[in-house]
Amino acid sequence: MELSAVASEKIASLLATNGILSQDRLTKISVQCAQNKEKIVPELLKKNYVKEEDIVKVISRNFAIKTNDIKAENIKPDVLKILPVEFIKKEKIVPCALEGGTLKLVIADPSKLNFASKIKNFTKKNVVFTVTTFSNIDKIAASKIWDIANSKIVTKPKTTTTPVQSGNINIVEFVERIFQDALKSGTSDIHIEIFKDNVGQVRFRNDGIMEIQDELSQIISSNYVPVITRLKIMAGCDISENRLPQDGAITVKDQSNGGIDCDVRFNVLPSKFGERVVMRLLRSTNVIGLDKIGIPMNELSKFIKAIESPQGMVLVTGPTGSGKTTTLYAALAHLNKPELNILTAEDPVEYTMEGIGQIQANEGIGLTFANILRAFLRQDPEVILVGEIRDKETVDIAIKAAITGHLLLSTLHTNDAIQTIIRLTNMGVPNFMIAGALNTIVAQRLARKICPDCKKEDEKITKDQLKEIGFTLTEVETLKVYKGAGCNKCNNSGYKGRQGIYEILDINGEIQSAIIEEKRAPEILQIAKKNGFRTMDEVARDHIKNGVITYEEFLRTITIQG
């Protein structure tokens, strides 16, 4: 028997009000269970102060619902399938009969009546509750009927000359297969969506590129709703709500990596043809060291100097999926020492780091980045990380923190380092404060690396194409460009792993003066180049020269700067 403290107290009060339980006995048991109110009803039953049938009677009388002594063997499997099995077992709300458009449910805990509207919205049926004993509910929950009623999904035959034999696959097992296939293949994101004519699709993002999973997509088309429902239950989302976006979290075991936990960030969004799910896999691996994330050694020294400064702001910029979080966590790992108080405000907290105070933002309850930052300033930190600077309020507090003795790390969604300065200006930050706060700006991209096992010269790339992306006349005469031919090691993609492409802008005295003087982006860029600044396109061209990335990857990831 599982009861909440509120439900247990409510049932006990009803028993006393209806004269079945004396006030003395109620007081005695309530005192005994002072710290565990949920145990009041179980203790009443244990001491034989009341019987289960008494509880059923008072619930029936006070909530105007009929009693029901239905047994598991009398419940049709098709009726059980109306609600997700996980929901039934967790909430102890059992669908026991379907009469016309009315679904009859049996409960023992009256607090479950609160689910009426949600179940009605989910099933699109009228809902009628009945009440039985806790023992009967437990017997039904332990019954073998679930082996028969457990939801099945059917694979659609492939539209080939020889149709594939249809088969039955358990939904729970199928969802687990999606996760395990993704984890085994190194997937970062899983996309599940539905289109016109009930055509479902599963895509994995590998090395930044989306790939359709044909077999999974074939299966999901006929079974979209139960799969999405299963995922929403796992993520702790409301299964009856399909009109609004919802966020959640799932933890799965990575069987390809010794069964360690993998956290999954879950988001579901209503679309024209059904709900669309995107899940980010956050593998529980060690944070990559600064020397391993791909920043060239001469540039890395600038970055380390910036994050070891006692105060100032270090910003990492780039589009979604460019590796900003990886860079920031590498910086935190470098700084993480007992003598430093490091606090982070994140949405979500993607990796847990021992020794660091990590706070999960929650705008729904007012726990915004700005409010967390205000609280941090009263927590005596040396280093603060805020996941993203999204608005004027957050940037104002961050700038003030950076110029008052704190090292502030954060991200912005801008294309390059120079544009980050302009973005801060456009957000209303005074130029003198930008100049005074900024230490360094890192702009980055992630490009797919050529598979070393099938690497070969790409003879299709012309000299004109190379000149168009910035190579000089002299360079194109001798330059060899490479690609991957495709092999078993890279799943015939020609790519294996990813290469970070970084530009690091050190905010020195000349750049500070240019910011204060409100110089335009091209002027700041020229000053930076005179001081040794290298743009991402320059760095990426080096990777082409060194046979690390392809010409196509350059075009996909890089915007050429003046």
XYZ file of C-alpha atoms in Angstrom:
562
model
C 0.000 0.000 0.000
C 1.413 3.341 -1.063
C -0.251 6.515 0.219
C 0.798 10.136 0.377
C 0.765 11.844 3.773
C -2.144 14.054 2.656
C -4.226 11.092 1.429
C -3.539 9.059 4.573
C -4.606 11.921 6.846
C -7.712 12.543 4.722
C -8.856 8.904 4.914
C -8.254 8.782 8.684
C -10.250 11.993 9.134
C -13.157 10.543 7.124
C -13.125 7.389 9.243
C -13.344 9.481 12.409
C -16.023 11.808 11.013
C -18.167 8.819 10.021
C -17.908 7.268 13.488
C -15.867 4.247 12.396
C -12.697 5.375 14.208
C -12.643 6.916 17.674
C -10.941 10.257 18.125
C -8.689 8.797 20.845
C -7.374 6.117 18.516
C -6.901 8.619 15.696
C -4.934 10.938 18.013
C -2.800 8.056 19.290
C -1.848 6.851 15.796
C -1.311 10.415 14.516
C 1.174 11.080 17.329
C 2.998 7.812 16.641
C 3.293 8.697 12.940
C 4.150 12.357 13.522
C 7.056 12.366 11.081
C 5.505 9.832 8.687
C 1.857 10.784 8.163
C 1.639 8.428 5.172
C 1.801 5.523 7.673
C -1.391 6.501 9.552
C -3.779 4.315 7.514
C -1.425 1.293 7.344
C -1.039 1.474 11.150
C -4.823 1.683 11.641
C -5.218 -1.477 9.571
C -2.292 -3.216 11.277
C -3.798 -2.630 14.723
C -7.248 -3.707 13.469
C -8.747 -0.364 14.459
C -10.479 -0.347 11.077
C -10.970 -2.748 8.152
C -10.272 -2.146 4.476
C -13.994 -2.530 3.783
C -14.640 0.380 6.179
C -12.298 2.569 4.139
C -14.063 1.617 0.905
C -17.461 2.498 2.444
C -16.455 5.970 3.660
C -14.750 6.819 0.361
C -17.807 5.653 -1.576
C -20.176 7.646 0.652
C -18.154 10.871 0.850
C -17.033 11.047 -2.794
C -20.258 9.663 -4.295
C -18.557 6.847 -6.207
C -19.604 3.196 -6.376
C -17.732 0.322 -4.801
C -16.105 -2.274 -7.038
C -14.703 -5.713 -6.164
C -13.513 -6.533 -9.709
C -10.737 -9.096 -10.038
C -7.788 -9.018 -12.424
C -9.008 -11.971 -14.475
C -12.235 -10.101 -15.302
C -10.455 -7.119 -16.878
C -10.100 -7.341 -20.646
C -6.559 -6.721 -21.964
C -7.857 -4.233 -24.547
C -9.260 -2.094 -21.739
C -5.932 -2.034 -19.934
C -4.250 -0.786 -23.124
C -6.304 2.422 -23.027
C -3.850 3.896 -20.492
C -0.055 3.440 -20.469
C 1.009 0.495 -18.306
C 3.626 2.605 -16.507
C 0.977 5.166 -15.538
C -1.436 2.492 -14.260
C 1.196 0.811 -12.104
C 2.653 4.045 -10.768
C -0.627 5.786 -9.893
C -2.672 2.635 -9.057
C -5.489 3.795 -11.329
C -6.804 0.732 -13.180
C -9.110 0.917 -16.229
C -11.540 -1.930 -15.646
C -14.334 -1.515 -18.203
C -15.257 0.436 -21.330
C -18.961 0.980 -21.833
C -19.736 2.987 -24.952
C -17.821 6.226 -24.633
C -17.321 5.871 -20.885
C -14.148 4.493 -19.290
C -14.640 2.972 -15.841
C -11.642 3.179 -13.491
C -11.031 1.562 -10.116
C -8.949 3.149 -7.329
C -8.323 2.720 -3.605
C -6.770 6.127 -2.905
C -9.307 9.001 -3.221
C -6.550 11.510 -4.058
C -6.390 9.829 -7.503
C -9.703 11.467 -8.347
C -7.622 14.526 -9.207
C -6.494 12.734 -12.391
C -10.023 12.764 -13.841
C -9.596 15.690 -16.249
C -6.143 14.570 -17.416
C -7.339 11.034 -18.162
C -10.393 12.415 -19.955
C -8.197 14.657 -22.131
C -5.806 11.816 -22.868
C -8.387 9.138 -23.713
C -11.048 11.437 -25.198
C -13.631 9.470 -23.173
C -15.928 10.166 -20.260
C -14.413 8.937 -16.998
C -16.174 7.247 -14.063
C -14.297 6.239 -10.910
C -15.115 3.325 -8.619
C -13.424 2.324 -5.377
C -12.018 -0.973 -4.114
C -9.721 -2.097 -1.312
C -5.993 -1.446 -1.286
C -5.394 -5.203 -1.205
C -7.416 -5.692 -4.365
C -5.535 -2.922 -6.196
C -2.243 -4.513 -5.148
C -3.409 -7.927 -6.393
C -4.373 -6.473 -9.756
C -1.017 -4.678 -9.995
C 0.818 -7.944 -9.253
C -1.280 -9.994 -11.647
C 0.010 -11.647 -14.821
C -2.554 -9.714 -16.873
C 0.220 -7.233 -17.693
C 2.071 -9.938 -19.620
C -0.969 -10.218 -21.885
C -1.973 -6.561 -21.984
C 1.468 -5.022 -22.336
C 1.321 -2.704 -25.349
C 2.615 -4.103 -28.626
C 3.846 -2.290 -31.684
C 3.757 -3.664 -35.159
C 6.414 -3.219 -37.806
C 5.162 -2.007 -41.170
C 6.165 -4.091 -44.169
C 8.804 -2.390 -46.286
C 7.560 -1.362 -49.719
C 9.881 -3.655 -51.631
C 9.210 -6.490 -54.043
C 9.515 -8.945 -51.153
C 7.565 -7.590 -48.140
C 9.124 -8.171 -44.742
C 7.114 -10.356 -42.354
C 5.367 -8.213 -39.715
C 6.217 -8.909 -36.127
C 5.336 -7.766 -32.616
C 7.797 -5.732 -30.543
C 7.250 -4.537 -26.991
C 7.049 -0.721 -26.794
C 9.292 -0.528 -23.743
C 11.886 -2.647 -25.525
C 11.593 -0.580 -28.701
C 12.184 2.711 -26.858
C 15.158 1.125 -25.114
C 16.465 0.050 -28.517
C 16.281 3.648 -29.788
C 18.428 4.798 -26.864
C 20.939 1.945 -27.117
C 21.347 2.336 -30.899
C 21.969 6.055 -30.376
C 24.460 5.532 -27.545
C 26.368 2.853 -29.436
C 26.726 5.041 -32.549
C 27.958 8.117 -30.663
C 24.767 10.108 -31.312
C 24.415 13.500 -29.637
C 20.700 14.112 -30.370
C 17.663 11.952 -31.173
C 14.837 13.499 -33.224
C 11.440 11.760 -33.434
C 8.728 13.349 -35.587
C 5.531 12.590 -37.491
C 4.407 13.889 -40.882
C 1.389 13.726 -43.172
C -0.259 10.318 -43.689
C 1.147 9.077 -40.375
C 4.697 8.811 -41.680
C 7.071 8.713 -38.701
C 10.776 9.441 -38.732
C 13.683 8.884 -36.365
C 16.908 10.788 -36.962
C 20.229 10.678 -35.100
C 22.695 13.569 -35.087
C 26.212 12.179 -35.455
C 29.231 14.494 -35.688
C 26.805 17.377 -36.173
C 24.946 15.829 -39.127
C 21.393 14.418 -39.043
C 20.919 10.872 -40.357
C 17.576 9.086 -40.901
C 17.337 5.699 -39.153
C 15.372 3.729 -41.732
C 14.468 0.659 -39.683
C 13.445 2.638 -36.592
C 11.429 5.017 -38.764
C 9.636 2.110 -40.422
C 8.581 0.725 -37.036
C 7.551 4.018 -35.470
C 5.148 5.119 -38.208
C 2.369 2.785 -37.015
C 3.110 3.222 -33.327
C 3.883 6.887 -32.881
C 1.494 7.769 -30.044
C 2.442 4.915 -27.664
C 6.148 5.593 -28.228
C 5.767 9.309 -27.471
C 3.608 8.482 -24.444
C 6.268 6.104 -23.143
C 8.952 8.763 -23.540
C 6.809 11.420 -21.816
C 6.254 9.112 -18.856
C 9.983 8.395 -18.624
C 10.692 12.142 -18.752
C 8.152 12.973 -16.034
C 5.932 14.967 -18.407
C 2.144 15.273 -18.458
C 0.841 12.624 -20.872
C -2.546 14.319 -21.127
C -1.039 17.608 -22.346
C -0.334 17.657 -26.075
C -0.987 21.323 -26.854
C 2.045 22.903 -25.154
C 5.815 22.285 -25.200
C 7.194 20.322 -22.247
C 10.703 19.716 -20.917
C 11.845 16.723 -18.932
C 14.775 14.490 -18.077
C 15.452 10.780 -18.535
C 18.261 8.571 -17.294
C 19.196 5.469 -19.286
C 21.920 2.853 -18.895
C 24.567 2.988 -21.614
C 25.000 -0.735 -22.317
C 27.786 -0.031 -24.825
C 29.801 1.618 -22.045
C 29.569 -0.753 -19.098
C 25.997 0.159 -18.144
C 26.869 3.608 -16.777
C 24.133 6.221 -16.474
C 23.480 8.613 -19.344
C 21.318 11.657 -18.683
C 18.920 12.638 -21.453
C 17.501 16.148 -21.897
C 13.945 15.762 -23.231
C 11.772 18.260 -25.099
C 8.409 17.658 -26.752
C 6.748 20.200 -29.037
C 3.264 20.106 -30.629
C 3.322 20.185 -34.434
C 0.670 20.014 -37.161
C 0.604 16.223 -37.377
C 1.556 15.247 -33.826
C 4.060 15.847 -31.068
C 7.727 16.151 -32.004
C 10.458 14.963 -29.625
C 14.121 15.988 -29.434
C 16.454 14.390 -26.891
C 20.031 15.435 -26.131
C 22.245 12.616 -24.820
C 24.529 13.851 -22.052
C 27.001 11.051 -21.569
C 28.462 10.632 -18.091
C 32.036 10.840 -19.259
C 34.978 12.742 -17.879
C 35.173 16.369 -18.927
C 37.715 16.835 -21.728
C 40.931 18.584 -20.685
C 41.805 21.981 -22.150
C 44.769 20.482 -23.987
C 42.498 17.980 -25.728
C 39.669 20.156 -27.082
C 41.611 21.230 -30.173
C 42.801 24.771 -29.448
C 46.299 25.265 -30.981
C 48.972 25.568 -28.296
C 49.911 29.163 -29.126
C 46.234 30.183 -28.854
C 45.607 27.981 -25.833
C 48.105 29.970 -23.763
C 45.992 33.109 -24.332
C 42.859 31.300 -23.200
C 44.489 29.860 -20.074
C 45.854 33.290 -19.144
C 42.340 34.742 -19.479
C 40.596 32.128 -17.312
C 43.319 32.324 -14.668
C 42.784 36.079 -14.298
C 41.344 37.112 -10.916
C 38.540 39.058 -12.570
C 37.010 39.871 -15.927
C 34.711 38.238 -18.466
C 35.519 35.353 -20.813
C 32.860 34.699 -23.449
C 32.546 31.615 -25.654
C 30.408 32.178 -28.743
C 29.034 30.210 -31.643
C 25.825 28.579 -32.867
C 24.048 25.671 -31.164
C 26.122 22.506 -31.427
C 29.462 24.263 -31.871
C 30.972 22.875 -28.658
C 30.638 25.915 -26.375
C 29.665 23.807 -23.354
C 32.637 21.486 -23.880
C 35.006 24.471 -23.877
C 33.473 25.974 -20.735
C 33.559 22.695 -18.801
C 37.188 22.202 -19.825
C 37.899 25.687 -18.408
C 36.072 24.836 -15.154
C 37.989 21.570 -14.816
C 41.260 23.533 -15.220
C 40.209 26.002 -12.520
C 38.629 23.524 -10.111
C 40.791 23.724 -7.003
C 39.795 23.626 -3.304
C 40.971 27.213 -2.766
C 38.495 28.593 -5.310
C 34.751 29.002 -4.783
C 33.235 28.214 -8.203
C 29.494 28.594 -8.834
C 27.533 27.870 -12.003
C 24.035 28.765 -13.205
C 23.019 26.362 -15.974
C 19.971 25.346 -17.985
C 20.327 22.429 -17.817
C 23.223 21.205 -15.663
C 24.771 18.927 -18.278
C 27.705 17.443 -16.358
C 28.089 17.148 -12.597
C 31.469 18.360 -11.356
C 32.602 17.569 -7.837
C 33.763 20.603 -5.869
C 31.676 23.099 -7.863
C 28.315 24.591 -6.823
C 25.969 24.003 -9.765
C 22.489 25.542 -9.860
C 19.740 24.505 -12.291
C 17.852 27.530 -13.631
C 14.044 27.293 -13.599
C 12.284 30.264 -15.142
C 8.886 28.774 -14.282
C 9.455 29.553 -10.596
C 11.439 32.739 -11.169
C 14.862 31.118 -10.795
C 16.297 32.969 -13.796
C 19.964 33.440 -14.674
C 19.693 37.044 -13.480
C 18.228 36.077 -10.095
C 20.785 33.317 -9.608
C 23.609 35.742 -10.446
C 22.347 38.194 -7.827
C 22.370 35.410 -5.238
C 25.844 34.272 -6.314
C 27.308 37.685 -5.523
C 26.340 37.065 -1.881
C 27.997 33.624 -1.892
C 31.607 34.910 -1.987
C 32.674 33.306 -5.319
C 35.941 33.702 -7.200
C 34.591 32.158 -10.420
C 31.049 32.344 -11.815
C 29.704 30.571 -14.868
C 26.325 31.535 -16.304
C 25.135 29.211 -19.052
C 24.047 31.910 -21.471
C 23.656 35.688 -21.559
C 20.152 36.023 -22.956
C 18.879 39.445 -21.948
C 19.737 42.948 -20.743
C 19.209 42.132 -17.078
C 21.601 39.175 -17.130
C 24.317 40.998 -19.065
C 24.181 43.993 -16.707
C 24.729 41.834 -13.621
C 27.404 39.749 -15.387
C 29.362 42.842 -16.455
C 29.213 44.291 -12.929
C 30.410 40.992 -11.470
C 33.325 40.908 -13.936
C 34.572 44.360 -12.941
C 34.165 43.860 -9.187
C 36.618 41.045 -8.502
C 35.012 37.976 -10.093
C 35.936 35.870 -13.107
C 32.764 35.511 -15.182
C 32.436 32.774 -17.839
C 29.475 32.634 -20.208
C 28.232 32.115 -23.766
C 26.566 34.207 -26.447
C 25.008 33.218 -29.765
C 27.084 35.297 -32.180
C 28.914 34.402 -35.389
C 32.424 35.525 -34.456
C 34.521 37.233 -31.820
C 34.270 40.765 -33.229
C 30.488 40.539 -33.577
C 30.299 39.648 -29.884
C 31.510 43.141 -28.996
C 28.870 44.678 -31.265
C 26.204 42.422 -29.734
C 27.038 43.616 -26.218
C 26.795 47.205 -27.422
C 23.408 46.508 -28.997
C 22.231 45.020 -25.688
C 22.747 48.420 -24.122
C 26.019 47.892 -22.259
C 28.093 51.104 -22.166
C 31.284 50.853 -24.232
C 33.562 51.726 -21.324
C 32.083 48.840 -19.287
C 32.554 46.366 -22.170
C 36.172 47.467 -22.494
C 36.735 47.194 -18.754
C 35.045 43.826 -18.277
C 36.109 41.717 -21.283
C 39.235 39.568 -21.009
C 38.900 37.271 -24.002
C 36.345 36.120 -26.559
C 36.464 32.619 -28.035
C 34.393 31.983 -31.168
C 34.220 28.407 -32.359
C 32.795 25.799 -34.728
C 32.945 22.013 -34.950
C 33.816 20.406 -38.275
C 33.864 16.707 -39.126
C 37.357 15.263 -39.476
C 38.411 13.160 -42.452
C 38.502 9.469 -41.541
C 42.223 8.587 -41.341
C 41.577 5.004 -42.491
C 40.148 5.933 -45.908
C 41.725 9.340 -46.473
C 42.577 10.134 -50.087
C 43.210 13.144 -52.313
C 40.071 14.947 -53.534
C 40.839 15.612 -57.192
C 37.474 17.220 -57.923
C 38.258 20.453 -56.073
C 39.504 23.131 -58.507
C 41.971 25.937 -57.993
C 39.189 28.467 -58.490
C 37.176 26.899 -55.674
C 40.164 27.124 -53.347
C 40.789 30.771 -54.278
C 37.138 31.558 -53.506
C 37.610 30.456 -49.888
C 40.722 32.555 -49.374
C 43.746 30.583 -50.522
C 46.361 32.635 -52.361
C 47.447 32.090 -55.975
C 50.736 30.668 -54.732
C 49.053 28.297 -52.275
C 46.634 26.752 -54.775
C 49.463 25.752 -57.113
C 50.805 23.133 -54.714
C 47.891 22.547 -52.333
C 46.492 19.035 -52.001
C 42.951 18.688 -50.665
C 41.764 15.456 -49.049
C 38.512 13.629 -48.344
C 37.396 10.268 -46.951
C 36.502 7.571 -49.479
C 34.288 5.756 -46.969
C 35.091 2.548 -45.106
C 33.847 0.241 -42.353
C 35.610 2.309 -39.690
C 33.519 5.412 -40.513
C 30.269 3.701 -41.621
C 31.154 4.682 -45.200
C 30.698 8.373 -44.386
C 34.314 9.417 -44.976
C 34.309 11.225 -41.622
C 35.360 10.203 -38.137
C 35.402 12.504 -35.110
C 35.276 16.282 -35.025
C 37.770 19.127 -35.103
C 37.248 22.317 -33.137
C 37.941 25.521 -35.086
C 38.673 28.442 -32.769
C 39.387 32.138 -33.033
C 40.563 33.742 -29.808
C 40.415 37.508 -29.394
C 42.554 38.867 -26.581
C 41.108 42.204 -25.403
C 44.351 44.162 -25.074
C 44.824 47.905 -24.645
C 44.392 48.728 -28.344
C 41.151 46.757 -28.592
C 39.883 48.405 -25.405
C 40.581 51.846 -26.881
C 38.802 50.874 -30.118
C 35.726 49.769 -28.133
C 35.637 52.987 -26.098
C 36.029 55.024 -29.295
C 33.032 53.139 -30.772
C 34.956 51.936 -33.793
C 33.060 49.706 -36.236
C 33.571 45.953 -36.528
C 35.891 46.080 -39.616
C 38.134 48.613 -37.868
C 38.345 46.496 -34.707
C 39.109 43.444 -36.847
C 42.040 45.200 -38.542
C 43.465 46.287 -35.195
C 43.112 42.734 -33.888
C 44.875 41.251 -36.928
C 47.809 43.616 -36.430
C 48.141 42.082 -32.957
C 48.212 38.507 -34.271
C 44.493 37.664 -34.216
C 43.556 34.833 -36.598
C 39.975 34.433 -37.803
C 38.157 31.100 -37.968
C 38.396 30.973 -41.756
C 42.189 31.363 -41.527
C 42.382 28.592 -38.924
C 40.050 26.368 -40.985
C 42.193 26.820 -44.093
C 45.137 25.465 -42.098
C 43.054 22.381 -41.322
C 42.427 21.908 -45.062
C 46.177 22.260 -45.741
C 46.955 19.692 -43.056
C 44.398 17.215 -44.418
C 42.203 17.364 -41.310
C 38.935 18.634 -42.862
C 37.431 18.609 -46.350
C 36.620 21.521 -48.622
C 32.909 20.709 -48.128
C 33.227 20.889 -44.328
C 34.854 24.301 -44.647
C 31.836 25.550 -46.627
C 29.402 23.961 -44.171
C 30.870 25.430 -41.013
C 32.749 28.638 -41.834
C 31.705 32.162 -42.781
C 34.590 33.963 -44.509
C 35.492 37.246 -42.795
C 37.001 40.371 -44.274
